[in-house]
CSV table of N, CA and C and ligand atoms in Angstrom, one decimal:
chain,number,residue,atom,x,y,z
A,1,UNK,N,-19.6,21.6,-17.9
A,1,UNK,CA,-18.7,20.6,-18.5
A,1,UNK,C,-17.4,21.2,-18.9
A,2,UNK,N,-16.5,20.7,-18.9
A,2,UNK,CA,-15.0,20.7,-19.1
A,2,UNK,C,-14.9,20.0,-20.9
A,3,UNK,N,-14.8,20.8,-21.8
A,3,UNK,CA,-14.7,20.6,-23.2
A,3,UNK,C,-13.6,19.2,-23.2
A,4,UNK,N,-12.7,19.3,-22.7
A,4,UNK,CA,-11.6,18.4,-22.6
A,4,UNK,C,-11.6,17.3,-22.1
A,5,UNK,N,-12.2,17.2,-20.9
A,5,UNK,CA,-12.8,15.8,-20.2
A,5,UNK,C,-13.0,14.8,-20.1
A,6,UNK,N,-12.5,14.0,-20.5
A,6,UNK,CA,-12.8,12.8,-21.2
A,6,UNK,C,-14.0,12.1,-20.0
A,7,UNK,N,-14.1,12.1,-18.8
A,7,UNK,CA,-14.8,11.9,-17.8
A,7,UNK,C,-16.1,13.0,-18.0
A,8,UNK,N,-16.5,14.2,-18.1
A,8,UNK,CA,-17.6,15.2,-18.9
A,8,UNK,C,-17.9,14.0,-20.4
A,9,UNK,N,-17.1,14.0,-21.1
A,9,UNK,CA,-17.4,13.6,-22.4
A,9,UNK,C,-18.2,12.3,-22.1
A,10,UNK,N,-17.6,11.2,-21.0
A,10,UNK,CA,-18.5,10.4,-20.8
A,10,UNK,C,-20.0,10.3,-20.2
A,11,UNK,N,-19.7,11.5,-19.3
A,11,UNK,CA,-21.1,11.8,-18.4
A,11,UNK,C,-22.2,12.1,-19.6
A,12,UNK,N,-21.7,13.0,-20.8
A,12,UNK,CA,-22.6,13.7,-21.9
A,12,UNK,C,-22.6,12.5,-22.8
A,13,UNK,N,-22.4,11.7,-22.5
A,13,UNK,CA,-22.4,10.8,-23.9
A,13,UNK,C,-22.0,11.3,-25.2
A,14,UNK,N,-20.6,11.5,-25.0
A,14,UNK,CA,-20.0,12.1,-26.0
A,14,UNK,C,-18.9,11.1,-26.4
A,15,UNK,N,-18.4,10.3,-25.8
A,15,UNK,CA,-17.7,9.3,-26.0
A,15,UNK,C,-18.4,7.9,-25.0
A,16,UNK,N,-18.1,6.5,-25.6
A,16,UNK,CA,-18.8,6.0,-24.9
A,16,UNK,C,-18.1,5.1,-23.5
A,17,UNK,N,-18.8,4.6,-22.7
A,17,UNK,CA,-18.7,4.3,-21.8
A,17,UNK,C,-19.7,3.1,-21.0
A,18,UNK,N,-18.7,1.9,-20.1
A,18,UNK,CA,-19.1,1.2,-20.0
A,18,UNK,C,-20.7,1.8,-18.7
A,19,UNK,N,-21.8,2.4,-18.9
A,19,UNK,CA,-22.2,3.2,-17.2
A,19,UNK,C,-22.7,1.5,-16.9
A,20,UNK,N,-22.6,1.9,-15.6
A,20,UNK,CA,-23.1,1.2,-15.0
A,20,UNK,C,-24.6,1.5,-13.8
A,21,UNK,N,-24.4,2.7,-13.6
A,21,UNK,CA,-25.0,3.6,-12.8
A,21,UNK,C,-25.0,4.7,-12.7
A,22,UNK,N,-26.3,5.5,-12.6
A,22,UNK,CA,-26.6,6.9,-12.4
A,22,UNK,C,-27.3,7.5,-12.5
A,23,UNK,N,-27.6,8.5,-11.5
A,23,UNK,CA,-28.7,9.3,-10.4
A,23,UNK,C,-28.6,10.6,-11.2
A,24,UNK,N,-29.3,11.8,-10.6
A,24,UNK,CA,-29.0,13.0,-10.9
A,24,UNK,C,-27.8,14.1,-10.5
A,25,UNK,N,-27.0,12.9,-9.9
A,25,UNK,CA,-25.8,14.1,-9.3
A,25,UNK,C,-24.8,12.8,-9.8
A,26,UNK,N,-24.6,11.5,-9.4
A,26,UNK,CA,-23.3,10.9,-10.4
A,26,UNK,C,-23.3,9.8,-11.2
A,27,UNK,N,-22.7,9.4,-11.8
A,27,UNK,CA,-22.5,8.3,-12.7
A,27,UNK,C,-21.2,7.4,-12.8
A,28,UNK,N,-21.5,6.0,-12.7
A,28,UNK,CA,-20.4,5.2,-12.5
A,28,UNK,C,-20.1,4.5,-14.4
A,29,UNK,N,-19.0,3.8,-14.3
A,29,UNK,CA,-19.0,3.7,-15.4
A,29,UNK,C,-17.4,2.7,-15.1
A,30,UNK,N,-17.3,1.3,-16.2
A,30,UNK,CA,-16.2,0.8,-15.7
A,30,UNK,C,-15.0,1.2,-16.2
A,31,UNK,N,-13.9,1.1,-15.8
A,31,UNK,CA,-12.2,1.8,-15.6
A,31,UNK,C,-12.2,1.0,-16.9
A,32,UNK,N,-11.3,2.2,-18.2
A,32,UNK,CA,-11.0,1.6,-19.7
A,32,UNK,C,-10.1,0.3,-19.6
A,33,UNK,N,-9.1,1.0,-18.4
A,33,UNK,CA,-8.4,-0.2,-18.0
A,33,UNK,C,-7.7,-0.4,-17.1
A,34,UNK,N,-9.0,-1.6,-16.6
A,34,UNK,CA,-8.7,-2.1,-15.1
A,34,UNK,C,-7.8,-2.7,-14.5
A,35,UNK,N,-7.9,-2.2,-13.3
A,35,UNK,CA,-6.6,-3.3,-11.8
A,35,UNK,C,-7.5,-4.7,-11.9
A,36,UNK,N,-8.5,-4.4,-11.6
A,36,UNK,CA,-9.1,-6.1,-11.5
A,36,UNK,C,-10.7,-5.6,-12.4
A,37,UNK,N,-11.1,-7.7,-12.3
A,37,UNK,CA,-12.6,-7.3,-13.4
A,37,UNK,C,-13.2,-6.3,-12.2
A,38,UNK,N,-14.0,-5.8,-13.2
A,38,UNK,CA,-15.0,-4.9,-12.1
A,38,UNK,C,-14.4,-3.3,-11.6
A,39,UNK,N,-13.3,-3.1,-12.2
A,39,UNK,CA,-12.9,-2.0,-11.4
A,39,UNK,C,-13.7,-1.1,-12.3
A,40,UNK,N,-14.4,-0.2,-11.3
A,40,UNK,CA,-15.6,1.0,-11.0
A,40,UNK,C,-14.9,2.8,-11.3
A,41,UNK,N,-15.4,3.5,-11.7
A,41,UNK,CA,-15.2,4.5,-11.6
A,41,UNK,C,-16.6,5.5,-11.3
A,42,UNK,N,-16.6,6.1,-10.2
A,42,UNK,CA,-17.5,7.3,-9.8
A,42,UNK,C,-17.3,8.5,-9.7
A,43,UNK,N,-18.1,9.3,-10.4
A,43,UNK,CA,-17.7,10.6,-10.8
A,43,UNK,C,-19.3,11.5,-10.7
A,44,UNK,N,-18.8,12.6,-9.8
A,44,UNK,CA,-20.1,13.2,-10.3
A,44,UNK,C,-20.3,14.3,-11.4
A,45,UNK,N,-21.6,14.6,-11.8
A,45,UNK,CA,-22.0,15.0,-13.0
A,45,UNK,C,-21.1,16.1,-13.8
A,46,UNK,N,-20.7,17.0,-12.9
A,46,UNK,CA,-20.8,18.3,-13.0
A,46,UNK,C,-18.8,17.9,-12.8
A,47,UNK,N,-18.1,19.0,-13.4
A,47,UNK,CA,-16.8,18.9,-13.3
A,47,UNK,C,-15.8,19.6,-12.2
A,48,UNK,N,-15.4,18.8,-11.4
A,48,UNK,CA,-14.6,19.6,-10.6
A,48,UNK,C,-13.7,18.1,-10.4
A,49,UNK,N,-12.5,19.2,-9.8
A,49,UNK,CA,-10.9,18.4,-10.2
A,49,UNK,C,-10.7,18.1,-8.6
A,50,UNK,N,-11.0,18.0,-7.4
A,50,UNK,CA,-10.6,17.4,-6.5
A,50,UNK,C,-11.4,17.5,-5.3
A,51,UNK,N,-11.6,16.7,-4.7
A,51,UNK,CA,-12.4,16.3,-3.7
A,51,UNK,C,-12.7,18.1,-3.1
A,52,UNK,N,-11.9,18.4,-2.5
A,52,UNK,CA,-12.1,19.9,-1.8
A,52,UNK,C,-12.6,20.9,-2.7
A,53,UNK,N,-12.7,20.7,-4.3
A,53,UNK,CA,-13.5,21.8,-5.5
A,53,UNK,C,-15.3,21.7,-5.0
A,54,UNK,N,-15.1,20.3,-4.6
A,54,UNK,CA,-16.7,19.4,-5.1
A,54,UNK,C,-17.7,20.2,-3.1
A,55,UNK,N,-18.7,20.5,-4.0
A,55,UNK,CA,-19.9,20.9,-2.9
A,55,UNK,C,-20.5,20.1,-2.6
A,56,UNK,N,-20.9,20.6,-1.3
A,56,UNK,CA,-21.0,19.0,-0.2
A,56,UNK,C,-22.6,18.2,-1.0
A,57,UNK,N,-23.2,18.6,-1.3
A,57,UNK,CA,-23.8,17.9,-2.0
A,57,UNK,C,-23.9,16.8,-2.9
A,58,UNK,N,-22.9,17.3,-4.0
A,58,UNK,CA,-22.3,16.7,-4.7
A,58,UNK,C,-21.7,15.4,-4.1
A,59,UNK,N,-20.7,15.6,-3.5
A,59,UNK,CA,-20.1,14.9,-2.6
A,59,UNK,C,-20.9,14.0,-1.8
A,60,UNK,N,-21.5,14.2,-1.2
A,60,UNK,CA,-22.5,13.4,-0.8
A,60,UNK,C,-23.0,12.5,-2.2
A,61,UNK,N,-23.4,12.7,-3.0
A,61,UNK,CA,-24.0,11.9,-4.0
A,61,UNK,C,-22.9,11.0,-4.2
A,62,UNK,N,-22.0,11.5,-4.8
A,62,UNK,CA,-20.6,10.5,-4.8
A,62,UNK,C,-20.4,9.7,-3.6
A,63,UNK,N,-20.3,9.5,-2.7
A,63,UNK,CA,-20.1,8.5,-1.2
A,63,UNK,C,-21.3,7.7,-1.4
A,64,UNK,N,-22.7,8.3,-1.3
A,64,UNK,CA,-23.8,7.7,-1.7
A,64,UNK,C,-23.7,6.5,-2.9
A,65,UNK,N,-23.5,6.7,-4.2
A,65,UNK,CA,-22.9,5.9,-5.0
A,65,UNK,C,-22.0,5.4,-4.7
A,66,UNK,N,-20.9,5.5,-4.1
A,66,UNK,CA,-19.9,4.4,-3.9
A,66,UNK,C,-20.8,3.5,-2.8
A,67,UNK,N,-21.0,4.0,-1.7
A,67,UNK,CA,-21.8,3.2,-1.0
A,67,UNK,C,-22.9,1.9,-1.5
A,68,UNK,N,-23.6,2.1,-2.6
A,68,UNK,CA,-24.4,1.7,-3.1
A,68,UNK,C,-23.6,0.8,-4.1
A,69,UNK,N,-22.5,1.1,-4.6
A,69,UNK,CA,-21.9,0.1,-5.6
A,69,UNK,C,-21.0,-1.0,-5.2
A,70,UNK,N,-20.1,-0.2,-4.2
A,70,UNK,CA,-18.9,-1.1,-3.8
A,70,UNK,C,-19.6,-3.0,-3.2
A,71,UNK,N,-20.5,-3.2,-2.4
A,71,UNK,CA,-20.7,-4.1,-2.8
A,71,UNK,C,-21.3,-5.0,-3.8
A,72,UNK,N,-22.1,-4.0,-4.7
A,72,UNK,CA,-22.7,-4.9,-5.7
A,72,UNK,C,-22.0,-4.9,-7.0
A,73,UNK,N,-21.0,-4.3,-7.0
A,73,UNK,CA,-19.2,-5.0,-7.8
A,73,UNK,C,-18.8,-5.8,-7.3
A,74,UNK,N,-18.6,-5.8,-5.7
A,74,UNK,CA,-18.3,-7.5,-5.4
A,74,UNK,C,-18.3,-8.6,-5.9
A,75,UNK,N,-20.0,-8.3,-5.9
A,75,UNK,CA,-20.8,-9.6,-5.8
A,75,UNK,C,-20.6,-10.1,-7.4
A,76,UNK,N,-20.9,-8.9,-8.7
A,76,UNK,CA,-20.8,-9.2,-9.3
A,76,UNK,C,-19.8,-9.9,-10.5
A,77,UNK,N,-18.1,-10.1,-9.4
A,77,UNK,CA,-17.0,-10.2,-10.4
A,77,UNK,C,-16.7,-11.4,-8.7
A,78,UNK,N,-17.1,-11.8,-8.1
A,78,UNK,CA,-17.5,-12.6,-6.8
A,78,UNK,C,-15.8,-12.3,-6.4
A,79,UNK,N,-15.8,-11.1,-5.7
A,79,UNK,CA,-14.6,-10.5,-5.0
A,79,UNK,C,-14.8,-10.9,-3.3
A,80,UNK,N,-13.3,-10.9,-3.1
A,80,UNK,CA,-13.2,-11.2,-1.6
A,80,UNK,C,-13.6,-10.0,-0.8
A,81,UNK,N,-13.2,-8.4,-1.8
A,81,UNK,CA,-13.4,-7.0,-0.7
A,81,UNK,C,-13.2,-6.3,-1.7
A,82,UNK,N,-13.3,-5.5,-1.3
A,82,UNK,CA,-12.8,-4.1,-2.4
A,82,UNK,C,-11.9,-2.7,-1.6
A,83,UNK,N,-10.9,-2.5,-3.0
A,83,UNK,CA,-10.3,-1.1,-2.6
A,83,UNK,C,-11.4,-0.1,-3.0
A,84,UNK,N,-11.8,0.5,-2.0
A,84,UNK,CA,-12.2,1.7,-2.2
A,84,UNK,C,-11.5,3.5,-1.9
A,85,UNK,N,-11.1,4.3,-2.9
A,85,UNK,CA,-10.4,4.8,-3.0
A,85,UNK,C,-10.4,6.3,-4.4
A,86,UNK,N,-9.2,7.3,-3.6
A,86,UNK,CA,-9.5,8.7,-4.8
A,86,UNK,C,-8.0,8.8,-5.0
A,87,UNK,N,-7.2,9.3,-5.6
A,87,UNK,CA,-6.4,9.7,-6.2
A,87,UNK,C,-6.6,11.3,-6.3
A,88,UNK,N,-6.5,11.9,-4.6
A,88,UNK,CA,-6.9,13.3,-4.7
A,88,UNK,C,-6.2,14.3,-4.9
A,89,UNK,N,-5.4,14.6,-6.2
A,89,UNK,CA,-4.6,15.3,-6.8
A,89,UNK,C,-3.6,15.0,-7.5
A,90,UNK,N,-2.9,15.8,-8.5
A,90,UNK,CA,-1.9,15.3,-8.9
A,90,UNK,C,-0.9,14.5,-8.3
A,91,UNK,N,-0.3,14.8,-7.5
A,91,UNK,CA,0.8,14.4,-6.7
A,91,UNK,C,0.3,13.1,-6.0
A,92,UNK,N,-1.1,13.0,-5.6
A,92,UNK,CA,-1.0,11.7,-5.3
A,92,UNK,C,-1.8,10.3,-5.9
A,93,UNK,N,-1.2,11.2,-7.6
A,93,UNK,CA,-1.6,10.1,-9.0
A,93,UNK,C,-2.8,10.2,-9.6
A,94,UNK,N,-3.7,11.4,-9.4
A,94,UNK,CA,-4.8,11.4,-10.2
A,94,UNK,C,-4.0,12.2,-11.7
A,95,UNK,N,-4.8,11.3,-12.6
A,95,UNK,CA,-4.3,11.9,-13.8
A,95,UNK,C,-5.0,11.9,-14.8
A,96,UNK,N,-6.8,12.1,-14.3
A,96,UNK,CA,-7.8,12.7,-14.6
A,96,UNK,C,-8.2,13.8,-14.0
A,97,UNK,N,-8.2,15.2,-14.3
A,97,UNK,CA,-9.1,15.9,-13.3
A,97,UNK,C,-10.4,16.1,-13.4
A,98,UNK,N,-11.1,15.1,-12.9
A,98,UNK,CA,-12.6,15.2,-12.8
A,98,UNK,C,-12.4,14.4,-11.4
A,99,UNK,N,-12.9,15.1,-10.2
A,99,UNK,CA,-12.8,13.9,-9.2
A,99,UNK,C,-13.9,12.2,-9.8
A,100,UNK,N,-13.1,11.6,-8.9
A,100,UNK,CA,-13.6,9.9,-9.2
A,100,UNK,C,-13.2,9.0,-8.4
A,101,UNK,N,-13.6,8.4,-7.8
A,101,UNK,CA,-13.9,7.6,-6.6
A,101,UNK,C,-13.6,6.2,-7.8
A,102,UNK,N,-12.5,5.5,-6.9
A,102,UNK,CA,-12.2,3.9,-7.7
A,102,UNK,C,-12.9,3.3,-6.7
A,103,UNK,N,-13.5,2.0,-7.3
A,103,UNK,CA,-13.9,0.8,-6.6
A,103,UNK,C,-13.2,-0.2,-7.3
A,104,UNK,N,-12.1,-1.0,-6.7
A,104,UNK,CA,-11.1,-2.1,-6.7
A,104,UNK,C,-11.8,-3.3,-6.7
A,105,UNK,N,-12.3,-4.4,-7.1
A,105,UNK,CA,-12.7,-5.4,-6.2
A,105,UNK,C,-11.1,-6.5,-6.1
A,106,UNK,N,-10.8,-6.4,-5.0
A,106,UNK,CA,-9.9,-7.3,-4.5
A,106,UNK,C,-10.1,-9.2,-4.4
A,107,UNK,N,-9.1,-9.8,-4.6
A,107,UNK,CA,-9.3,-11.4,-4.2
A,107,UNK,C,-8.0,-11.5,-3.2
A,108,UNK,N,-8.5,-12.3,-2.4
A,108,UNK,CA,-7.6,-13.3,-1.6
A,108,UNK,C,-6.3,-13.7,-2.3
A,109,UNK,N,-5.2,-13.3,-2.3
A,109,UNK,CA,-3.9,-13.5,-2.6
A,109,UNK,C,-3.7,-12.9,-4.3
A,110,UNK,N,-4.5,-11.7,-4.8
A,110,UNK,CA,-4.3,-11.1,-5.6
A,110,UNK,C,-3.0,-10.4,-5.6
A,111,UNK,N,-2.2,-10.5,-4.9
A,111,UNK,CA,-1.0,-9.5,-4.6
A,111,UNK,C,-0.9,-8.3,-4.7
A,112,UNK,N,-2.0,-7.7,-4.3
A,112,UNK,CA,-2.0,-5.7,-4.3
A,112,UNK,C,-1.7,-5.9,-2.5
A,113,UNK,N,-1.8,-4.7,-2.0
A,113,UNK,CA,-1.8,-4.5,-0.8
A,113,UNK,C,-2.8,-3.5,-0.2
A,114,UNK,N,-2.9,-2.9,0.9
A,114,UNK,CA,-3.6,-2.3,1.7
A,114,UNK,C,-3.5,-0.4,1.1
A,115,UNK,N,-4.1,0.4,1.4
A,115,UNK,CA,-3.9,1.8,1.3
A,115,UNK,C,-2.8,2.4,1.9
A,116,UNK,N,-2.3,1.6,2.8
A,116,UNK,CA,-0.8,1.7,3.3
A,116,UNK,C,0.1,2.3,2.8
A,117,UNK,N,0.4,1.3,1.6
A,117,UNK,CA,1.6,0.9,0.4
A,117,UNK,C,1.5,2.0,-0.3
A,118,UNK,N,0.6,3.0,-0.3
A,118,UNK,CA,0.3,3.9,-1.5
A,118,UNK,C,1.3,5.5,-1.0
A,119,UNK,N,1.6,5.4,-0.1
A,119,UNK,CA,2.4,6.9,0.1
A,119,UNK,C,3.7,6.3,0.6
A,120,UNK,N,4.4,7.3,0.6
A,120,UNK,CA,6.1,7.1,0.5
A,120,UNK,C,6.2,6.3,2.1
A,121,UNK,N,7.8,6.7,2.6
A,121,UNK,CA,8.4,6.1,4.1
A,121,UNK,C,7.4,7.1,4.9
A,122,UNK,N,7.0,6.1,6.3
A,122,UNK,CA,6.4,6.9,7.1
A,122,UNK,C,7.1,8.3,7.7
A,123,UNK,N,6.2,9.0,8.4
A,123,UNK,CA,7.2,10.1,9.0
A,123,UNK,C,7.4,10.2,10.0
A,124,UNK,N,8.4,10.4,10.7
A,124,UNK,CA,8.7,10.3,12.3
A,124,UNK,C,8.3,11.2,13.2
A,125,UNK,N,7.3,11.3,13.4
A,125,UNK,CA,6.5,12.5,14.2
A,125,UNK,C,5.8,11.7,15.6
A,126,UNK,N,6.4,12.8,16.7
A,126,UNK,CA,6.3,13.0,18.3
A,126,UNK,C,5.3,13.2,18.2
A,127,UNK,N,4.6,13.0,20.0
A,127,UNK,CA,3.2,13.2,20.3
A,127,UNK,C,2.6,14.6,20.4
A,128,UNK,N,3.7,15.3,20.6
A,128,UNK,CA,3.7,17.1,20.2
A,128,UNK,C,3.4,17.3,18.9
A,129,UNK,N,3.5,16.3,18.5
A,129,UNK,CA,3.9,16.8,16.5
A,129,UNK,C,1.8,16.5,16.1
A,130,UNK,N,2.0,15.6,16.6
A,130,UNK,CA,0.7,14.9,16.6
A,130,UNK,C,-0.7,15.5,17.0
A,131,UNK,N,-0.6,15.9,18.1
A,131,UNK,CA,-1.7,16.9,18.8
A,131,UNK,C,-1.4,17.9,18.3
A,132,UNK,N,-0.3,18.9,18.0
A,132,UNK,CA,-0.5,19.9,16.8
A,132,UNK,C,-1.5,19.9,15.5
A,133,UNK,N,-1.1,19.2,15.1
A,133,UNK,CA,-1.7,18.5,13.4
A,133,UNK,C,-3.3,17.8,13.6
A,134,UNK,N,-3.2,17.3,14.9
A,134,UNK,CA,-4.9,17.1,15.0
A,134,UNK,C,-5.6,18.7,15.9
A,135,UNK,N,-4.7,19.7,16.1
A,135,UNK,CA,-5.6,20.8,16.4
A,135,UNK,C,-5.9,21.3,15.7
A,136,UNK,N,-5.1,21.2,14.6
A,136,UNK,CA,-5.3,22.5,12.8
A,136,UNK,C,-6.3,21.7,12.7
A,137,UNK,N,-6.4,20.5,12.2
A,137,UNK,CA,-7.5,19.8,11.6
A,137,UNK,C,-8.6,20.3,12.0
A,138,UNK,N,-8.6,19.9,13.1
A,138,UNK,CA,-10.0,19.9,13.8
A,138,UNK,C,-10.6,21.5,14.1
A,139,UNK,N,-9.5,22.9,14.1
A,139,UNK,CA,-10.2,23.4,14.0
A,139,UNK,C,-10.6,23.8,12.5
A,140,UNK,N,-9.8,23.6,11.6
A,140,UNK,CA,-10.0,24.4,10.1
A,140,UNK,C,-11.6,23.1,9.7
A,141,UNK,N,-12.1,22.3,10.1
A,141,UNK,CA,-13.2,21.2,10.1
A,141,UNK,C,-14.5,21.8,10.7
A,142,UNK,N,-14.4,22.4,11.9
A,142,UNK,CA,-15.5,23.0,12.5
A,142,UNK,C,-16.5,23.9,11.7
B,1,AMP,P1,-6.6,8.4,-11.7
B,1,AMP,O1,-5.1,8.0,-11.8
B,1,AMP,O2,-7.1,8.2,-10.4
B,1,AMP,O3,-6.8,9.8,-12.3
B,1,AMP,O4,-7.3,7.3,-12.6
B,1,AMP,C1,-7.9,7.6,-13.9
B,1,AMP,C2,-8.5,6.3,-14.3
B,1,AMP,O5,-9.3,6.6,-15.4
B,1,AMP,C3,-7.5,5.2,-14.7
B,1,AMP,O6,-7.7,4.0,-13.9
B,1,AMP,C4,-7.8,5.0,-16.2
B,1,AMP,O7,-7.7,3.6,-16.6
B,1,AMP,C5,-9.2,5.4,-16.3
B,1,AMP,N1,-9.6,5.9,-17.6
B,1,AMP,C6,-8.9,6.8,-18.4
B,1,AMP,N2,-9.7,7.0,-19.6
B,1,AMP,C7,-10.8,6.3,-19.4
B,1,AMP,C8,-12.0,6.2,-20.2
B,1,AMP,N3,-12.1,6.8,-21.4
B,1,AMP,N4,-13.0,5.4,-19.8
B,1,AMP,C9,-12.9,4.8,-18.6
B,1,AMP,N5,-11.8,4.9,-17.8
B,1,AMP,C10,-10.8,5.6,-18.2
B,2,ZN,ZN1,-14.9,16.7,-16.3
């Protein structure tokens, strides 16, 4: 546990929290203040600050719970779909560090947009550029 955490502080029941769910690796609990009803937050137990900190295990538990939730938030705030989504780092707006997996539940002409909208102007990158960037990948993945 991270003394500071306010995400730890909720896992320990140290502050309270709406849970909604939770296993022995994560716990969901709803956002203090949400994009829409229903918005989810998933975190697993143990504290680490960004997807790449967290052991695959872990990780796994987290996708598992989102898996397991994202529709039954749906159903229960009767959403068209859901954003499912991380904010994996500072820079690209996490401003908790405890990783946490959002579940959005979206409606039909809510006016948010796609995961698109969420990073700057595209970048103009050739098919050279391209096949480069998928060879790092793929081999730093193996
Ligand atoms: P992020 O920008 O991805 O780090 O999102 C952090 C989320 O945590 C925001 O959507 C906040 O509304 C939510 N949040 C902050 N404090 C609490 C809290 N005490 N209980 C539940 N959600 C919280
Ligand atoms: Zn924490």
């Amino acid at each position: 546990m991270s003394e500071d955490c306010i995400f730890c502080q909720i896992v320990d029941g140290e502050i309270p929290g709406r849970i909604v769910y939770e296993d022995d690796d994560a716990v969901a609990f709803l956002d203090a203040n949400p994009m829409a009803p229903g918005h989810t937050l998933v975190v697993p137990r143990t504290h680490h600050e960004t997807l790449g900190d967290l052991p695959a295990d872990e990780g796994e538990a987290v996708f598992a719970a989102l898996h397991r939730l994202a529709p039954v938030v749906e159903a229960a705030v009767d959403a068209d779909a859901s954003t499912v989504a991380f904010n994996n780092g500072e820079a690209a707006g996490q401003e908790v560090p405890h990783v946490h997996g959002h579940v959005i539940p979206r409606f039909e002409g809510d006016g948010g947009g796609p995961i698109h909208t969420v990073a700057g102007s595209r970048p103009d990158l050739s098919d050279e550029d391209l096949d480069a960037i998928a060879d790092d990948i793929a081999s730093a993945a193996e």
